[in-house]
CSV table of C-alpha atoms and ligand atoms in Angstrom, one decimal:
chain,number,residue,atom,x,y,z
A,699,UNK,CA,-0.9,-11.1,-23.2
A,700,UNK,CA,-3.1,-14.2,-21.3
A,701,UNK,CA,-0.6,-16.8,-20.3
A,702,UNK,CA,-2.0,-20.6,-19.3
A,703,UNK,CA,-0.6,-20.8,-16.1
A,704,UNK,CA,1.8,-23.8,-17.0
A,705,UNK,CA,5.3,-24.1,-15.2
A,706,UNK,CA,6.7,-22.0,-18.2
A,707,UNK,CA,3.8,-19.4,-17.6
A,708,UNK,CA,4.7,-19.0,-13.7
A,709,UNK,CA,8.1,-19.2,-14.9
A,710,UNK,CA,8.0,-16.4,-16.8
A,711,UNK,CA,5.4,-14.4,-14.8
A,712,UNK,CA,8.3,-14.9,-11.7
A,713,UNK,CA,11.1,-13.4,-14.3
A,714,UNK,CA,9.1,-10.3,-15.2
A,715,UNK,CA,8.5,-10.0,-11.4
A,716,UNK,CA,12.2,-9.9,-11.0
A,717,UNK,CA,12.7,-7.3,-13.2
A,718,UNK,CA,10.4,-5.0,-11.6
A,719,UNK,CA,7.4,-5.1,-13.8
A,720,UNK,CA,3.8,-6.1,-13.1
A,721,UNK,CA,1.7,-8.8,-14.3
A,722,UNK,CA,-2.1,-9.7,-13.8
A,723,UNK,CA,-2.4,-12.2,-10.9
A,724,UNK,CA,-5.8,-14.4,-10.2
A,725,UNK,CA,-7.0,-14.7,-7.2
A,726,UNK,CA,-10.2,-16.1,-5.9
A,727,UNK,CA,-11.8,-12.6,-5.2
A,728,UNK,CA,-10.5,-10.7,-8.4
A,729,UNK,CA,-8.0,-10.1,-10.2
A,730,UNK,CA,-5.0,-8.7,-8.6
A,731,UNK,CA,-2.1,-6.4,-10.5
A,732,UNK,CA,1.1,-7.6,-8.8
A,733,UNK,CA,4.2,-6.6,-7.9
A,734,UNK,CA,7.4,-7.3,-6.1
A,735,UNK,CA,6.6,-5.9,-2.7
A,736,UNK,CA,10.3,-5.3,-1.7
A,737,UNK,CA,10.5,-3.4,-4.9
A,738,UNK,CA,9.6,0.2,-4.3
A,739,UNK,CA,10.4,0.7,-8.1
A,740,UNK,CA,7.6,-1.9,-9.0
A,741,UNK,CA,5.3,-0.6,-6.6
A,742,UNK,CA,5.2,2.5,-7.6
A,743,UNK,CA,4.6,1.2,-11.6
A,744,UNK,CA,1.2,-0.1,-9.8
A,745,UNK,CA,0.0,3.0,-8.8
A,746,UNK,CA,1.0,4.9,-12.5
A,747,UNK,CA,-0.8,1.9,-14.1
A,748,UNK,CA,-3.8,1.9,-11.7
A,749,UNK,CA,-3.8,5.9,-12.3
A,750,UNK,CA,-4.2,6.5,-8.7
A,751,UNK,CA,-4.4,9.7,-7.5
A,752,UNK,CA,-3.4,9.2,-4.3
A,753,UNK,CA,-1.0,6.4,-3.0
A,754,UNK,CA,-4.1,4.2,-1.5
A,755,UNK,CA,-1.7,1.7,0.3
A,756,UNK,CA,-1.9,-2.2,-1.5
A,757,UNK,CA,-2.9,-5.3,0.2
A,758,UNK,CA,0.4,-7.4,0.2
A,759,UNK,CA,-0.1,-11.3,-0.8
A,760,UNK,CA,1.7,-14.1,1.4
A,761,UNK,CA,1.6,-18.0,0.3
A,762,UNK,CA,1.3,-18.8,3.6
A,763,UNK,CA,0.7,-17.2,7.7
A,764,UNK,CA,4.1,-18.3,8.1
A,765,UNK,CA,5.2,-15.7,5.8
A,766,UNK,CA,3.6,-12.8,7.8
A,767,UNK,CA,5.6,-12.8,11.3
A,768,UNK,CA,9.2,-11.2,9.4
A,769,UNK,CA,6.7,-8.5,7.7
A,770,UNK,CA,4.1,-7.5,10.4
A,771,UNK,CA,3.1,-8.0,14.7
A,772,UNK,CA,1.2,-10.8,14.8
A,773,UNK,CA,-0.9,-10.5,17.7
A,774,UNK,CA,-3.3,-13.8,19.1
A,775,UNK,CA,-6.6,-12.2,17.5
A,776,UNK,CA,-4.9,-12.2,14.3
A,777,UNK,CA,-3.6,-16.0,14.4
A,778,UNK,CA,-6.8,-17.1,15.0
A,779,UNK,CA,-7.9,-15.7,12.1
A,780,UNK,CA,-5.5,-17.0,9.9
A,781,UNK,CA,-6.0,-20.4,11.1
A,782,UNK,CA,-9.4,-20.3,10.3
A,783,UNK,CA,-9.7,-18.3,7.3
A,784,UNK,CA,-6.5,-18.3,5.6
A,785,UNK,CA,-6.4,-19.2,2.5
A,786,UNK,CA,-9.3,-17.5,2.0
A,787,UNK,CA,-10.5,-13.8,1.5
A,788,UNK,CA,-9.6,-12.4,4.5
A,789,UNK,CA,-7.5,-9.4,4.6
A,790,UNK,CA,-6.0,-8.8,8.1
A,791,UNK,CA,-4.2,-4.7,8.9
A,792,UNK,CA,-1.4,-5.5,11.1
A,793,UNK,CA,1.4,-3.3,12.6
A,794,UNK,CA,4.7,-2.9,10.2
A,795,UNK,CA,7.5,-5.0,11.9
A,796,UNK,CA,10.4,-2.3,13.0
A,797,UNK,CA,12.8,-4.3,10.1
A,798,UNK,CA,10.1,-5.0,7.6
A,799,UNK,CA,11.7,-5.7,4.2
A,800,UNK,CA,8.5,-4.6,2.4
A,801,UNK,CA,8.3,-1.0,0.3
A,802,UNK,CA,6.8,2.1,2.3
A,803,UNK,CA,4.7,3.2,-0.8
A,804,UNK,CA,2.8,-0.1,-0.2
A,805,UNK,CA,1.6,0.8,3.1
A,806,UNK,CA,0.7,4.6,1.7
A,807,UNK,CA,3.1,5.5,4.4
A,808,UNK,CA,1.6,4.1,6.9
A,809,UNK,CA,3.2,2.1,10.0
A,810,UNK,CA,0.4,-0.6,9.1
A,811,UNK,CA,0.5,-3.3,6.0
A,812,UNK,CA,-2.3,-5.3,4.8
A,813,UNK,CA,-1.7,-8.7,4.7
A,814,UNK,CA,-3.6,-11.6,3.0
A,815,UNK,CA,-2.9,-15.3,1.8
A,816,UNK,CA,-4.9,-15.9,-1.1
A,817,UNK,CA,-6.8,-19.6,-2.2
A,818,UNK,CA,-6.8,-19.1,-5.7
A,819,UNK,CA,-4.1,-22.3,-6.4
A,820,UNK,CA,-2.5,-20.4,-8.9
A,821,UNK,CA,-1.8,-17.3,-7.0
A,822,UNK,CA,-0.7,-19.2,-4.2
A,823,UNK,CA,2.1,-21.4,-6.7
A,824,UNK,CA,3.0,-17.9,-8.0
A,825,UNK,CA,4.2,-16.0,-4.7
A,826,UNK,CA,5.6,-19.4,-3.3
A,827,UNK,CA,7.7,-20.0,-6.7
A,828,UNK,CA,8.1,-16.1,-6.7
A,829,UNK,CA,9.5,-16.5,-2.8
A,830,UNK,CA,8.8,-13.4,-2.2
A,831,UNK,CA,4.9,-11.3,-1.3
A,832,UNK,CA,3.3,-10.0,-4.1
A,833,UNK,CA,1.7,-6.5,-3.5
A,834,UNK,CA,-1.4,-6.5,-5.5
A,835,UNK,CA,-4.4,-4.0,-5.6
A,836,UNK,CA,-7.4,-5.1,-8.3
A,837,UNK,CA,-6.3,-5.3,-12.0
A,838,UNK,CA,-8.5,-1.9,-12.9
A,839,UNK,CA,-8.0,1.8,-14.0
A,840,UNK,CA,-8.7,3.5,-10.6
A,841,UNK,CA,-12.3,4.2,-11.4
A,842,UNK,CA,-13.0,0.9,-13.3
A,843,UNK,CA,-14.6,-2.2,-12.1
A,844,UNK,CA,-12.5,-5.1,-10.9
A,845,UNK,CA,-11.7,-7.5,-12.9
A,846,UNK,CA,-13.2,-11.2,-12.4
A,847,UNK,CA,-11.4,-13.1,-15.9
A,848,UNK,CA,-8.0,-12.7,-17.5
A,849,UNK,CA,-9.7,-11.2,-20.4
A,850,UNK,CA,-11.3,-8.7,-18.4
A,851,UNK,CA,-7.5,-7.0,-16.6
A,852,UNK,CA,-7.0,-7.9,-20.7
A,853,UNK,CA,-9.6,-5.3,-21.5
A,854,UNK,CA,-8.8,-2.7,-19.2
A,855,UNK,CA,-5.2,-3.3,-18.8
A,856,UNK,CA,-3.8,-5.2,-22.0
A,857,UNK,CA,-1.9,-3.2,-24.3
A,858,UNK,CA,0.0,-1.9,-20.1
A,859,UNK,CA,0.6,-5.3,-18.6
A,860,UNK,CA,3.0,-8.1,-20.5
A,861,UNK,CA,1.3,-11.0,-18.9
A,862,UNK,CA,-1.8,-11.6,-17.3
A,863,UNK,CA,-2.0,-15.3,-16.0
A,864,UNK,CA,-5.1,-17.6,-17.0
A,865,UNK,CA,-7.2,-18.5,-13.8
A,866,UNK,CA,-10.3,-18.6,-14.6
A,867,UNK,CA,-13.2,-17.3,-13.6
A,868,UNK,CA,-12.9,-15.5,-10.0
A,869,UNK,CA,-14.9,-18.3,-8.3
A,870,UNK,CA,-15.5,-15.2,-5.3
A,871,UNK,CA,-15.8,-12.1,-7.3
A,872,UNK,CA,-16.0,-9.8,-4.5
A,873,UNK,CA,-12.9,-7.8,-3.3
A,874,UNK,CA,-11.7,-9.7,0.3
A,875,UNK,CA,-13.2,-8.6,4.3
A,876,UNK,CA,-10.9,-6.4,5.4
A,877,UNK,CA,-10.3,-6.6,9.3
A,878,UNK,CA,-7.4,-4.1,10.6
A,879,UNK,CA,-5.8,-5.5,14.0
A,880,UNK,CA,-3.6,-3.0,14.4
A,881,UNK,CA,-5.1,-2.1,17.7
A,882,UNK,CA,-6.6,-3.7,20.4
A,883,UNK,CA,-10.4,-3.4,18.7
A,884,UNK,CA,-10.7,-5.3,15.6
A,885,UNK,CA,-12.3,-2.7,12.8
A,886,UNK,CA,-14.0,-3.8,9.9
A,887,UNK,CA,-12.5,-2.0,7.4
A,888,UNK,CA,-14.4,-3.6,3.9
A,889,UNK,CA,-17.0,-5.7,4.1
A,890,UNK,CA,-17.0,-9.0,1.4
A,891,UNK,CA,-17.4,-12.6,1.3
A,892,UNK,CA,-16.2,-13.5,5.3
A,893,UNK,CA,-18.9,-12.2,7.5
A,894,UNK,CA,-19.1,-10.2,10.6
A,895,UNK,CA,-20.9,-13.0,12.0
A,896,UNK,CA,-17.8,-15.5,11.0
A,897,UNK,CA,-15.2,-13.0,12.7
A,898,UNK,CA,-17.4,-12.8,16.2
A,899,UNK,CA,-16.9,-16.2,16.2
A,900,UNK,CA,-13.4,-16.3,16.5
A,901,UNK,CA,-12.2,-12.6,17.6
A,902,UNK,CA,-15.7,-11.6,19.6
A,903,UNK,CA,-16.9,-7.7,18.8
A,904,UNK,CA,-15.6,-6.2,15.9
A,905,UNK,CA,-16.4,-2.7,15.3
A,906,UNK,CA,-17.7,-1.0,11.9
A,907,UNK,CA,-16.1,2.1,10.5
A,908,UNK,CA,-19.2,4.0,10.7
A,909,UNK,CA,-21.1,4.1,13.7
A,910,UNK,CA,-20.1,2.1,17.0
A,911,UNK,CA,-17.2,3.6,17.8
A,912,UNK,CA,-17.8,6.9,16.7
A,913,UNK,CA,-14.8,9.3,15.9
A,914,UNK,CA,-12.0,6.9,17.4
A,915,UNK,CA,-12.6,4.6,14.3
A,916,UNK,CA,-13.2,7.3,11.7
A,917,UNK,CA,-9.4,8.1,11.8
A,918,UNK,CA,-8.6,4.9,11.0
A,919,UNK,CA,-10.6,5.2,7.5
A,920,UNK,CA,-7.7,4.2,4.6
A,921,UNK,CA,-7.2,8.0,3.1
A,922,UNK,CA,-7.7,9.6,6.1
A,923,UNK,CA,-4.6,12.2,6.0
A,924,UNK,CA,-3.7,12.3,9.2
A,925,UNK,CA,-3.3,8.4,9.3
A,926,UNK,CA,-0.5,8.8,6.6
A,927,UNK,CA,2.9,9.5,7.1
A,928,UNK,CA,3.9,13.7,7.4
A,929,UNK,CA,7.1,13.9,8.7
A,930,UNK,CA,7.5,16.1,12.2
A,931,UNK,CA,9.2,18.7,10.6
A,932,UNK,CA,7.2,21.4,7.9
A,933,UNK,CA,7.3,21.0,5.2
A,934,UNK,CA,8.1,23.5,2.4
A,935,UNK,CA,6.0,22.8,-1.3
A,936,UNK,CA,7.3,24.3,-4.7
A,937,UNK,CA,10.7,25.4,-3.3
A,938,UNK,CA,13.0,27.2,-5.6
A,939,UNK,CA,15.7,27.8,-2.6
A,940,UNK,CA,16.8,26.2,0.4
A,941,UNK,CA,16.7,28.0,3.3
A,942,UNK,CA,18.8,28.1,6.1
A,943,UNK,CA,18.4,24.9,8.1
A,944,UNK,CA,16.4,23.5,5.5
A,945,UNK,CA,16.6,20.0,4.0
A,946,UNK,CA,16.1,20.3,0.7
A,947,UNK,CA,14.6,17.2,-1.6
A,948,UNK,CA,15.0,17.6,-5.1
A,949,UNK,CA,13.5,16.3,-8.0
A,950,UNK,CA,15.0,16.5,-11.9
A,951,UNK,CA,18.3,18.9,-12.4
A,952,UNK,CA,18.8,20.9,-9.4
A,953,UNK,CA,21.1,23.2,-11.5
A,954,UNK,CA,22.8,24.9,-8.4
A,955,UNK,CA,20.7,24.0,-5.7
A,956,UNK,CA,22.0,22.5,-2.5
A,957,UNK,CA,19.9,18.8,-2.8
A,958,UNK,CA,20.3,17.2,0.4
A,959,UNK,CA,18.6,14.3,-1.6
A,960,UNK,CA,17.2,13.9,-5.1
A,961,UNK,CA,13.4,12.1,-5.5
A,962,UNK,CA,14.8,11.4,-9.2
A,963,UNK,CA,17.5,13.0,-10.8
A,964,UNK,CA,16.6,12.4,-14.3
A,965,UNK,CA,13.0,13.6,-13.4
A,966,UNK,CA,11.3,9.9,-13.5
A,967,UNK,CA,8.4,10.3,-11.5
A,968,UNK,CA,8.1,6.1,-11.0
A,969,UNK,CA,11.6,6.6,-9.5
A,970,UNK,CA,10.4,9.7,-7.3
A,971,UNK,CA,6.9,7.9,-6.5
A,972,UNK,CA,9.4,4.9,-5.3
A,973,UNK,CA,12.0,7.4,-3.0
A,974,UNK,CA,8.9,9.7,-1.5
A,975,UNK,CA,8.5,8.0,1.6
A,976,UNK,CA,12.1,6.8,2.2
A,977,UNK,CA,13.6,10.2,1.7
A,978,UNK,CA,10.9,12.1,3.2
A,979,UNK,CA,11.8,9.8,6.5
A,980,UNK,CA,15.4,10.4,5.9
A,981,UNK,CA,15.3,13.9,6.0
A,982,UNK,CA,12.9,14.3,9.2
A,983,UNK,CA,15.7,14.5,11.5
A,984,UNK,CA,16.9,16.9,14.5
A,985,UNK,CA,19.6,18.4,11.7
A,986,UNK,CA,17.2,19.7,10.0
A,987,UNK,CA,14.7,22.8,10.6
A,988,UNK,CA,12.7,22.0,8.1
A,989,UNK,CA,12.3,20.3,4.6
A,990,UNK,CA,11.7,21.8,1.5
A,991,UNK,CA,10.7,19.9,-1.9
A,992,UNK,CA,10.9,20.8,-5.0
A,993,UNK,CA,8.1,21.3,-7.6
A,994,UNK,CA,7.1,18.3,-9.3
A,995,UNK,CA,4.7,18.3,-12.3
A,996,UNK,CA,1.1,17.4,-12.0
A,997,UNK,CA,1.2,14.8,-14.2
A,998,UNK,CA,0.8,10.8,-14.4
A,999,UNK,CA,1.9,10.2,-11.4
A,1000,UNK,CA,3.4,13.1,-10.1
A,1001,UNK,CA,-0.6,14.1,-9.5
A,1002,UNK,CA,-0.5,11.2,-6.8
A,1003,UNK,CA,3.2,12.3,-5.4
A,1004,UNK,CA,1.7,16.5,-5.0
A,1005,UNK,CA,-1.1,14.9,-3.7
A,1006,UNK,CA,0.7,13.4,-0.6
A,1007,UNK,CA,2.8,16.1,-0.3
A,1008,UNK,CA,0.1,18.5,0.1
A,1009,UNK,CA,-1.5,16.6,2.6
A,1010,UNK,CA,1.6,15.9,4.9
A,1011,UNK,CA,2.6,19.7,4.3
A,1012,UNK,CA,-1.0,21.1,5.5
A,1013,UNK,CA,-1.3,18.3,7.9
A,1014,UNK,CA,-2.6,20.3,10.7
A,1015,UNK,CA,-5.1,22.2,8.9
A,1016,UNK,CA,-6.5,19.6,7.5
A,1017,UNK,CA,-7.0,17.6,11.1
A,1018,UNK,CA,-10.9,17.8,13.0
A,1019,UNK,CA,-10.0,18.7,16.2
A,1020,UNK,CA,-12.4,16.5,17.0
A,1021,UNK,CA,-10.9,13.5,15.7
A,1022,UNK,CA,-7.4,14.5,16.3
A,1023,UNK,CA,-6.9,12.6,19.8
A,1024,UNK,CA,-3.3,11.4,20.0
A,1025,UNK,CA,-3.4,10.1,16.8
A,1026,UNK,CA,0.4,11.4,16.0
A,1027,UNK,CA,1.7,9.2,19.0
A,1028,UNK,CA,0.5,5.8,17.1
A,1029,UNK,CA,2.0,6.9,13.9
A,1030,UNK,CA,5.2,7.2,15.2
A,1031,UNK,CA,8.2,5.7,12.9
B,1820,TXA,O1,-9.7,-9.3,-2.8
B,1820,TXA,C1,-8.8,-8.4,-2.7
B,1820,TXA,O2,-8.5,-7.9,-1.6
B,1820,TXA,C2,-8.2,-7.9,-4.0
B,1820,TXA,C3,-7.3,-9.1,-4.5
B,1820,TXA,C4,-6.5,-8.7,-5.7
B,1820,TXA,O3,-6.5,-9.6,-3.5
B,1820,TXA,N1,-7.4,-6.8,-3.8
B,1820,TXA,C5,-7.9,-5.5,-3.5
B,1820,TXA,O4,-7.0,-4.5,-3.4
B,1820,TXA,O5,-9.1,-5.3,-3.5
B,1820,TXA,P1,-7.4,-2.9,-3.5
B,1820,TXA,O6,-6.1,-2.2,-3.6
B,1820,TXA,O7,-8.3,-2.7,-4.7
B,1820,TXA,O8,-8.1,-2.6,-2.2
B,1820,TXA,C6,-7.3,-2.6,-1.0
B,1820,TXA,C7,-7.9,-1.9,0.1
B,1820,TXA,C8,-7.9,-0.4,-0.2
B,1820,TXA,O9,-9.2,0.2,0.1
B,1820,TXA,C9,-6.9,0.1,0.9
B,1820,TXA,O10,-7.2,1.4,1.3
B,1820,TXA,C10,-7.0,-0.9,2.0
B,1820,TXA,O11,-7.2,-2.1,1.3
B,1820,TXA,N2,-5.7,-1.0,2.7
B,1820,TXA,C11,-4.5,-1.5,2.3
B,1820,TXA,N3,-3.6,-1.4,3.2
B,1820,TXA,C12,-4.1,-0.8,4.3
B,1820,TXA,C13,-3.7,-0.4,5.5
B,1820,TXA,N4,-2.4,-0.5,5.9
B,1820,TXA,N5,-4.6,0.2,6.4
B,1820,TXA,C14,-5.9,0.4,6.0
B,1820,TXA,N6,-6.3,0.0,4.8
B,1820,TXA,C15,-5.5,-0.6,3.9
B,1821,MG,MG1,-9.8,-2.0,-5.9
């Protein structure tokens, strides 16, 4: 349903938050579908809604750069940036803090998060009433177009969603730059409505994904496998035993199996989407040989949980020797 964003409509936008769920969001780009970012639970809904099949990590939303320093490094580069251009359409990829509160499945993963502060007034009065980030990816099906008006997420996402809050037209309509900052060369991950030109000004060269930098920046590409998280330890798919040394992660009734952990015991693939990361990391210690999971059906979102699991299991396979170099020694955890 389109809500007027009135106190009562932020009111109740912030109580469905609470509980988990996720609402349309206006920004001044697109429209955002938001969630809780300290909720892995809620998170995870994005990515069954979005029908993702793969967990793309989410650009989180701040109300202000003074939110950023408990979630993320904030290196000099960066603050310039965000004085300049924030609030605006400028996404920055920062390093994870070591004790940052927001959910794994939001970064993909990853030991990076996407922050971003945006100027649409009523998504800024909905994440500082909210008090906490919102993580928000664009309010379409995964192969749809983004949104730009409530009644377009209404569309696409209406009979999903139980509020969508009124902002307007998207005065931008173009998803935000994104710059990662992670490392010492700022990379220009998507290009929108903040220019190269804009970010020379303030950060000097910025590299493009494609060409400049050649195979050093390709790894960085969001998707690429061997950015995301695979634990050092192999990884066993489909198990139906657990071997000696093994961890085994379970998923649904386990029967007699010795679970060291369970990704959901009732078989909820939101709940298991939600545990993947955490557990995976729990159970990549010197204990343990190995890990093992058990199957878990390709379906909804279990499509985008195989998906990850494949990757981190075949991790080495999958890497270009070419592009490999020392890549695993920046993604440690
Ligand atoms: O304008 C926008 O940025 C809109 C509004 C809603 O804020 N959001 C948006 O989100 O476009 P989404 O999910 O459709 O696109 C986010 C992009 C994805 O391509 C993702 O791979 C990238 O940001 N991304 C997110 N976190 C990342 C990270 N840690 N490292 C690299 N790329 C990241
Ligand atoms: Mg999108």
């Amino acid at each position: 349903m389109i809500i007027a964003p009135t106190p009562q409509g932020i009111a109740e936008a912030c109580r469905l938050l609470r509980e988990g769920q996720v609402i349309g969001m206006p920004t001044e780009t697109v429209y955002g579908l938001a969630a809780d970012a300290y909720q892995d639970n809620a998170v995870a809904r994005i990515f069954e809604i979005k029908n993702r099949p793969t967990f793309n990590p989410l650009i989180i939303h701040v109300a202000s750069s003074d939110d950023v320093e408990k979630f993320v490094e904030v290196p000099l580069k960066a603050q310039a940036l965000m004085e300049a251009f924030w609030p605006g359409p400028l996404t920055l990829v920062l390093k994870r803090d070591k004790n940052c509160p927001i959910s794994l499945l939001a970064s993909g993963g990853l030991d990076t998060l996407a922050v971003r502060c945006p100027a649409h007034p009523i998504a800024g009065r909905l994440i500082r009433e909210y008090g906490r980030p919102l993580a928000a990816p664009s309010a379409n099906k995964s192969t749809g177009i983004s949104p730009t008006s409530a009644s377009d997420v209404e569309l696409a996402l209406g009979n999903i969603v139980p509020l969508i809050l009124d902002g307007g037209r998207c005065e931008i309509g173009l998803e935000s730059t994104i710059l990662d900052l992670s490392e010492d060369n700022p990379i220009l991950l998507r290009p929108g409505s903040i220019l190269m030109e804009s970010l020379n000004a303030i950060v000097g060269p910025v590299y493009s994904l494609k060409k400049d930098h050649g195979e050093q920046i390709s790894v960085k590409a969001p998707g690429m496998m061997h950015r995301h998280y695979a634990p050092h330890r192999p990884l066993r798919l489909n198990a139906s035993n657990c071997r000696e040394g093994e961890a085994l992660l379970g998923f649904g009734d386990a029967g007699s199996l010795p679970v060291t952990l369970n990704l959901s015991e009732m078989g909820n693939l939101v709940e298991a989407a939600a545990n993947l990361f955490q557990m995976l990391r729990q159970l990549d210690k010197d204990s343990y040989k190995s890990i093992a999971v058990m199957p878990i059906p390709m379906e909804g979102l279990g499509i985008a949980i195989n998906d990850r699991l494949q990757r981190a299991a075949a991790l080495e396979e999958f890497l270009d020797p070419t592009l490999h170099g020392g890549d695993h020694d920046n993604n440690s955890h």
